[in-house]
CSV table of C-alpha atoms in Angstrom, one decimal:
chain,number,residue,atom,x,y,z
J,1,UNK,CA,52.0,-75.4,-10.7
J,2,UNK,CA,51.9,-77.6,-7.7
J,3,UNK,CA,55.8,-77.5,-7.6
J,4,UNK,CA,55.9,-73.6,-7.6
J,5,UNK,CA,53.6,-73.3,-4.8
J,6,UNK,CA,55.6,-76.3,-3.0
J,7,UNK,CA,59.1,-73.8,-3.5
J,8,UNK,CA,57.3,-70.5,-2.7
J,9,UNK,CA,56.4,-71.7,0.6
J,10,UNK,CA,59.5,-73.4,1.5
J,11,UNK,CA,61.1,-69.5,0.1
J,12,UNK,CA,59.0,-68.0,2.8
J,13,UNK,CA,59.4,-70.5,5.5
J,14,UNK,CA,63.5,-70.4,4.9
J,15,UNK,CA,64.0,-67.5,7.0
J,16,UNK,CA,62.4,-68.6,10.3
J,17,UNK,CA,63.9,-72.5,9.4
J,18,UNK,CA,66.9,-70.6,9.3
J,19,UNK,CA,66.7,-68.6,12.5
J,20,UNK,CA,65.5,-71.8,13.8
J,21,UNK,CA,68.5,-74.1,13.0
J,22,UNK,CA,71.1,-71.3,13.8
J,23,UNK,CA,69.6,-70.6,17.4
J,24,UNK,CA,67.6,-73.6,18.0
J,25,UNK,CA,68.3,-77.0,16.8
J,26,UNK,CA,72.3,-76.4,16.3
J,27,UNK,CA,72.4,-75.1,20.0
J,28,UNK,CA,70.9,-78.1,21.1
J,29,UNK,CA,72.6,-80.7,19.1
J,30,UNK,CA,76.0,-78.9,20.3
J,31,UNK,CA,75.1,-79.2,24.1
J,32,UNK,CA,74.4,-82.7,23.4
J,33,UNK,CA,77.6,-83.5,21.6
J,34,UNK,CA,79.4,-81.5,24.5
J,35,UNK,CA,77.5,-83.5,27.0
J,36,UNK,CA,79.9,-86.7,26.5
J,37,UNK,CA,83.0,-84.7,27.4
J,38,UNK,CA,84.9,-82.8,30.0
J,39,UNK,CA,84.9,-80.2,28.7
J,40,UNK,CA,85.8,-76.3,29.9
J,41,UNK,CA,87.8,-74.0,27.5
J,42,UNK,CA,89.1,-75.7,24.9
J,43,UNK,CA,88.3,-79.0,23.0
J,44,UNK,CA,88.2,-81.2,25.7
J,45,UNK,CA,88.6,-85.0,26.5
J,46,UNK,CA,85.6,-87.6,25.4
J,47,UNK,CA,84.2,-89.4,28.5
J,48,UNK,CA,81.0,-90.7,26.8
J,49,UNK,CA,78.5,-91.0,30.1
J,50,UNK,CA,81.2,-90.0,32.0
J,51,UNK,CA,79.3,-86.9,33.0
J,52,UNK,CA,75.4,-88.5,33.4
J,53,UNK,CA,77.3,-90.9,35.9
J,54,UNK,CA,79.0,-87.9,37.7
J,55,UNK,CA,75.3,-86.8,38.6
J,56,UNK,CA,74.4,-90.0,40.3
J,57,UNK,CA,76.5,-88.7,42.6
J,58,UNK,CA,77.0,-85.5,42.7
J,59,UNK,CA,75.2,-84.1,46.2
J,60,UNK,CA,74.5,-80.9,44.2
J,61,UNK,CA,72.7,-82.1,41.4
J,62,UNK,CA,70.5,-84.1,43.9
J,63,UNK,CA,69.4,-81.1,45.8
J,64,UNK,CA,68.8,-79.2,42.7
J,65,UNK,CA,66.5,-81.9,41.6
J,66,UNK,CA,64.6,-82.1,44.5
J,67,UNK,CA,64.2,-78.9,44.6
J,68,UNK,CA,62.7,-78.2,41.4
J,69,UNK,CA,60.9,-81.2,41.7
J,70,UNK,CA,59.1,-79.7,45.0
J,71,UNK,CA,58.6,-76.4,43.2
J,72,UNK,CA,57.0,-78.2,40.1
J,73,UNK,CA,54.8,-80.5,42.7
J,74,UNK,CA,53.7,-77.4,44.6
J,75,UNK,CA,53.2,-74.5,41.7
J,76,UNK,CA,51.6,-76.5,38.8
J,77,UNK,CA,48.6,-77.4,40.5
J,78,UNK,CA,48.4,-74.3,42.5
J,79,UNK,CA,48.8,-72.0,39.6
J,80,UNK,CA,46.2,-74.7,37.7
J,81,UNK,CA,43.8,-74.5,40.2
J,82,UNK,CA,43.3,-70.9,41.2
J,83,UNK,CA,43.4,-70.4,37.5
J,84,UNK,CA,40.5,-72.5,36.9
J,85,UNK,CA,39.0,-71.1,39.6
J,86,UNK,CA,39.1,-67.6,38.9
J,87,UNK,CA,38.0,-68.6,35.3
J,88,UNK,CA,34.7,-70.2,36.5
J,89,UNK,CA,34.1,-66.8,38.5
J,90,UNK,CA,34.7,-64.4,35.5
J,91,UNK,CA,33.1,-66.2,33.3
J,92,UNK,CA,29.7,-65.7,34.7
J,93,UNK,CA,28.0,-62.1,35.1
J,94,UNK,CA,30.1,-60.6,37.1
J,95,UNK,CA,30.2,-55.9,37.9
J,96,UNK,CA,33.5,-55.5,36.5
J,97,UNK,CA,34.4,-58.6,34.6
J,98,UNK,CA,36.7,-57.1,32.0
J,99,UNK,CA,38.6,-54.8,34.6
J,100,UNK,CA,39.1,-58.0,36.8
J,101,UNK,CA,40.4,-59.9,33.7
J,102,UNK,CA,42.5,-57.4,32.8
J,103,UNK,CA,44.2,-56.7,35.9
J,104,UNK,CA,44.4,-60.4,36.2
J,105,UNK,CA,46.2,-61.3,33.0
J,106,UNK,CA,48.1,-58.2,33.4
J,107,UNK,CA,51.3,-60.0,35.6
J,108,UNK,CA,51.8,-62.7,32.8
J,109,UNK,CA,52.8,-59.9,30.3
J,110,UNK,CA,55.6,-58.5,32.6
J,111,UNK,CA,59.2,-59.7,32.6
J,112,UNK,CA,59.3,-62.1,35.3
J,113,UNK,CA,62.8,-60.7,36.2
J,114,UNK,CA,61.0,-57.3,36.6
J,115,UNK,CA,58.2,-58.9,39.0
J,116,UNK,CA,60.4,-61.2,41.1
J,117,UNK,CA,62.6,-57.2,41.6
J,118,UNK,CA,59.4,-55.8,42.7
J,119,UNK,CA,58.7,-58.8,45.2
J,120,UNK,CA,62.1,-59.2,46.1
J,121,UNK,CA,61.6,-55.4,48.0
J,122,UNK,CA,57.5,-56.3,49.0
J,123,UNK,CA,58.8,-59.5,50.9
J,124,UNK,CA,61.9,-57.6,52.6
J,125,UNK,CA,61.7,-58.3,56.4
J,126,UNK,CA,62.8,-54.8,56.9
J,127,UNK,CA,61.4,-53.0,54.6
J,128,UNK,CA,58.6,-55.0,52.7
J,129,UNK,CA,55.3,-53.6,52.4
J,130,UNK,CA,53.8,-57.1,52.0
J,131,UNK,CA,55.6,-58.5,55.7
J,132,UNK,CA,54.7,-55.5,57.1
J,133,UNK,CA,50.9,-55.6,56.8
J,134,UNK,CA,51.1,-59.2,57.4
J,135,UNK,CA,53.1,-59.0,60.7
J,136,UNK,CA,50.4,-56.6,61.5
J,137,UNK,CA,48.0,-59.6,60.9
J,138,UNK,CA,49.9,-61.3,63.4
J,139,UNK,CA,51.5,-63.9,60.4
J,140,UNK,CA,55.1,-64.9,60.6
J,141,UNK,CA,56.9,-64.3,57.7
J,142,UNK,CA,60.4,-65.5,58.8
J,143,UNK,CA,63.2,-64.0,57.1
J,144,UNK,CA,61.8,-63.9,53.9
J,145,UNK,CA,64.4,-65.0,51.1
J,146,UNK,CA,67.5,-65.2,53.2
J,147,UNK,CA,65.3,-68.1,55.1
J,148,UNK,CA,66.0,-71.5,54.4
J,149,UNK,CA,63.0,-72.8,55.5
J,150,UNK,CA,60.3,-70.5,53.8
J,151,UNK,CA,62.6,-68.9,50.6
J,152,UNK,CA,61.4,-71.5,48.1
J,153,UNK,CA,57.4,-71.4,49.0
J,154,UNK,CA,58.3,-66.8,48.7
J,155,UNK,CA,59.0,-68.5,44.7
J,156,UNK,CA,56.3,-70.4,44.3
J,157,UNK,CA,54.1,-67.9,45.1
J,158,UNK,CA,55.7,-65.2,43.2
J,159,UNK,CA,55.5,-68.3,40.4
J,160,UNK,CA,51.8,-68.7,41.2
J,161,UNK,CA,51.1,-64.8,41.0
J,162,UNK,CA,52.8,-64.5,37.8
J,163,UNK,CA,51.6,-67.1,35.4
J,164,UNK,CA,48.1,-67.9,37.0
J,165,UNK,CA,46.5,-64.9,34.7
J,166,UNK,CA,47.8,-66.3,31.3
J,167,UNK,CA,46.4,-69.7,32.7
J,168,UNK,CA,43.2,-68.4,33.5
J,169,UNK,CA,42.4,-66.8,30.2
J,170,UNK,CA,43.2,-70.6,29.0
J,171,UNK,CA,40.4,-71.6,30.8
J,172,UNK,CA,38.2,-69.0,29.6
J,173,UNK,CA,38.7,-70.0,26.2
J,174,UNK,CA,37.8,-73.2,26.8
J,175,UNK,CA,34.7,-72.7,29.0
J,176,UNK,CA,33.7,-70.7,25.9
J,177,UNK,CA,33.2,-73.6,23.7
J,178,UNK,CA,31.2,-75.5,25.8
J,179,UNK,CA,27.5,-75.3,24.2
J,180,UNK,CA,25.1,-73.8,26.4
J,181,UNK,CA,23.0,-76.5,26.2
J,182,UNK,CA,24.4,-79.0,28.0
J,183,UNK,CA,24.0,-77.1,31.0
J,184,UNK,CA,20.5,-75.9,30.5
J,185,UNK,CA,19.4,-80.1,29.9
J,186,UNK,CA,21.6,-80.3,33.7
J,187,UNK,CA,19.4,-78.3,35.2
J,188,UNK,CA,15.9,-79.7,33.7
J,189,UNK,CA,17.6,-82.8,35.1
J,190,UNK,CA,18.3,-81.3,38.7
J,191,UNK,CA,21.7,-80.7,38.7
J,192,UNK,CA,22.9,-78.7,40.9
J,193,UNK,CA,26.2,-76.4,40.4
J,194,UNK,CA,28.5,-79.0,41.8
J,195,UNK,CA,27.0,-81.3,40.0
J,196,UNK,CA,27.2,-79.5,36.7
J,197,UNK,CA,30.8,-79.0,37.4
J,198,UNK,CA,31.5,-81.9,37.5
J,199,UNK,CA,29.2,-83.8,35.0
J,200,UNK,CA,29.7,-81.3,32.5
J,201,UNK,CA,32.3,-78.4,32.6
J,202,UNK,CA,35.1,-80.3,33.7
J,203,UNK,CA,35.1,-83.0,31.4
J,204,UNK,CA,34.8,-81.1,28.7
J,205,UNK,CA,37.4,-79.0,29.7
J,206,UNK,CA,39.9,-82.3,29.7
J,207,UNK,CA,42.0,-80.7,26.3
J,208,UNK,CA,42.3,-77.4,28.0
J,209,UNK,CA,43.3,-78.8,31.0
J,210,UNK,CA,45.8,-81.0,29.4
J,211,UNK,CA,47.7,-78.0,27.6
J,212,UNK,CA,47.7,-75.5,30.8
J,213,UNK,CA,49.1,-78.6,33.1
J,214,UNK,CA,51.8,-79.4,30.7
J,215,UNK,CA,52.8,-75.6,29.6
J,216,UNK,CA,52.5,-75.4,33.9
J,217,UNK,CA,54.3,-78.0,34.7
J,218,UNK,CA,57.3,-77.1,31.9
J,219,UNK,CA,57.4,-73.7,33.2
J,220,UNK,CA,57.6,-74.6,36.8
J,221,UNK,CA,60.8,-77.5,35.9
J,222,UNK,CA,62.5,-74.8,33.9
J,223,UNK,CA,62.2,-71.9,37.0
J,224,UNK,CA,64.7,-70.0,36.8
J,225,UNK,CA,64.5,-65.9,36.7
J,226,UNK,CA,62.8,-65.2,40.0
J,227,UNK,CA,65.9,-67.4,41.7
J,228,UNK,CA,68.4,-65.6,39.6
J,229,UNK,CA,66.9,-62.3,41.1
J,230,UNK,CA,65.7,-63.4,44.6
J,231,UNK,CA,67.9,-65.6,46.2
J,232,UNK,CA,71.0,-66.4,43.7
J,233,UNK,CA,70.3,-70.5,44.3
J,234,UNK,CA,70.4,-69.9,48.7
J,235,UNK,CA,70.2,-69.7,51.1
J,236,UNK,CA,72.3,-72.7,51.8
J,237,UNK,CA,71.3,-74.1,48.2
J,238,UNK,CA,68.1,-74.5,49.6
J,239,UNK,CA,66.9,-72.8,46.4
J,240,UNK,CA,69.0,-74.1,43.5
J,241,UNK,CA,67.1,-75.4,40.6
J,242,UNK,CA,68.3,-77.7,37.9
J,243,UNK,CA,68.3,-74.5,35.2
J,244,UNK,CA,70.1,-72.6,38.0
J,245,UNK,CA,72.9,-75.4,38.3
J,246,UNK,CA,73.4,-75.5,35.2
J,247,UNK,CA,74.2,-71.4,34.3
J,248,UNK,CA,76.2,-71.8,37.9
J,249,UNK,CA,78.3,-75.2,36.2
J,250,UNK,CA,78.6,-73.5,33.3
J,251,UNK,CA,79.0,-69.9,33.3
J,252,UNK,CA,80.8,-69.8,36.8
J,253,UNK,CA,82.5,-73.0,36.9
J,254,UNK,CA,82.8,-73.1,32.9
J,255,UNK,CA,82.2,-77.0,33.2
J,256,UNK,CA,80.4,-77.0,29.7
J,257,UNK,CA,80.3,-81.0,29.6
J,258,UNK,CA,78.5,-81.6,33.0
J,259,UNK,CA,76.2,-78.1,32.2
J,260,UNK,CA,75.4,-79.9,29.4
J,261,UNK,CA,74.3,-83.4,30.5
J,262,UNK,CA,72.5,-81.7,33.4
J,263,UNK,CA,70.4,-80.0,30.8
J,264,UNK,CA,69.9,-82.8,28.7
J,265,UNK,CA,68.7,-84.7,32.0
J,266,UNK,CA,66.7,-82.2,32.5
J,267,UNK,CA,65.0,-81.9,28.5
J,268,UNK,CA,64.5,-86.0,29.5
J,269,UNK,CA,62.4,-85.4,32.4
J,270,UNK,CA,60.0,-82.1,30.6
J,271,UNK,CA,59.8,-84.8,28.0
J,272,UNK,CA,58.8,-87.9,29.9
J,273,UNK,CA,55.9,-85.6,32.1
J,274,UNK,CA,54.7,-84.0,29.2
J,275,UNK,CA,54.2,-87.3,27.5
J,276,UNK,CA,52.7,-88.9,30.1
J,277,UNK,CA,50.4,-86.0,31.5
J,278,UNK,CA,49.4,-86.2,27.4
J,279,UNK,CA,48.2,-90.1,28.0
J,280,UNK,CA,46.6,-89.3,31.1
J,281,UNK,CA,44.4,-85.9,29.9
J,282,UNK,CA,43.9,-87.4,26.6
J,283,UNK,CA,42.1,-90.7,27.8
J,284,UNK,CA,39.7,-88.6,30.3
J,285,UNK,CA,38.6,-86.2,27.9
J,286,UNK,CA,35.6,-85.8,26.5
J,287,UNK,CA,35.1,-85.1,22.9
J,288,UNK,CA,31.7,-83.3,21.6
């Protein structure tokens, strides 16, 4: 008996294990065998770190790094913290709490190549509805994406507007578990909002704030779509993120040994933070 049930659910797990390992796991084990050689069309010659020393120096890979380091810096807690915020504010008794939460989740469930079209046009210094009413603010908007200078923070905040709604519902989830309780014993005791924000909710929200910072922080190393759409890596490369370099080194250029051990650098680094943001949430956490 206890071998039938073993085989039928390896029979209904076979399928996805199978879509898995034919679009997942053989994928990736290819890029990394492909990563050790120069490689373009054809077989290619076997340089073994040939191409993870090429980066070292490689002026291009540099700025892409910094660059998507800078937008990971600047978006994850950003997106984290106006999510948390807005969480706190719906969670309470608010006129109009499920419309707000609605409309506020709603971004996260749109293509982000369809939202960064739509802000492409809004932030348009000629015709943007969004410059326009802020010039009439008196706010300088610059040039909007064809502006070195203010092109990448234009991506972090269409980054920020788009994911901060799927963060936020996160954080409801998790201010739903707290008991009740522990709050209503804060406030016999004296404590004041701050003070039960800080005493209570946000400890106990240490899991929940582990999982949004490191889905956050993945996200915002793996940004891709809205540059794709919005500024194509410029101007001046002032945009170019390590996923961009690498569809630009390997579906441009057709270098599929250096694409490859930029993304594997890359998988390193999404590894290393999340293990590390997992030791640091994980020891502050409070368990109840």
């Amino acid at each position: 008996m206890r071998a039938r049930r073993t085989a039928t659910a390896y029979a209904f797990l076979a399928p996805t294990l199978l879509v898995a390992g034919v679009f997942m796991v053989w994928p990736m084990l290819r890029s990394l065998a492909d990563s050790f050689y120069d490689k373009s069309i054809g077989p290619g010659l076997f340089v073994g770190l040939g191409n993870y020393a090429k980066l070292l120096g490689d002026p291009a890979f540099l700025v892409a790094l910094r660059n998507t380091v800078f937008y990971a810096v600047v978006a994850t807690p950003a997106a984290v913290a106006l999510a948390l915020g807005l969480a706190l504010l719906l969670n309470g008794r608010v006129r109009g709490r499920g419309f707000f939460r609605s409309a506020l989740f709603l971004p996260s469930v749109v293509s982000l190549g369809v939202v960064a079209i739509a802000w492409k046009f809004l932030l348009d210094p000629d015709i943007g509805l969004v410059t326009y009413w802020l010039r009439g603010l008196g706010v300088d908007v610059g040039d909007g994406v064809r502006d070195a200078d203010v092109a990448m923070w234009y991506l972090i905040g269409v980054g920020v507007w788009k994911n901060t709604g799927f963060y936020m519902v996160m954080y409801l989830a998790g201010l739903q578990t707290i008991p009740r309780m522990y709050y209503e014993a804060a406030t016999i005791d004296g404590a004041g909002p701050w003070q039960r924000f800080r005493k209570v909710t946000w400890p106990l929200l240490g899991h929940t704030t582990m999982f949004v910072f490191i889905i956050a922080a993945i996200a915002a190393l793996q940004v891709f779509d809205q540059i794709f759409v919005m500024t194509r890596g410029g101007p001046h490369f002032a945009t170019e993120s390590l996923v961009y370099l690498v569809y630009r080194k390997g579906l441009q250029d057709f270098e599929f040994g250096y694409a490859s051990a930029i993304a594997w650098v890359l998988v390193l680094i999404v590894f290393v933070l999340s293990l590390a943001q997992n030791v640091f949430f994980s020891r502050r956490a409070v368990r109840f």
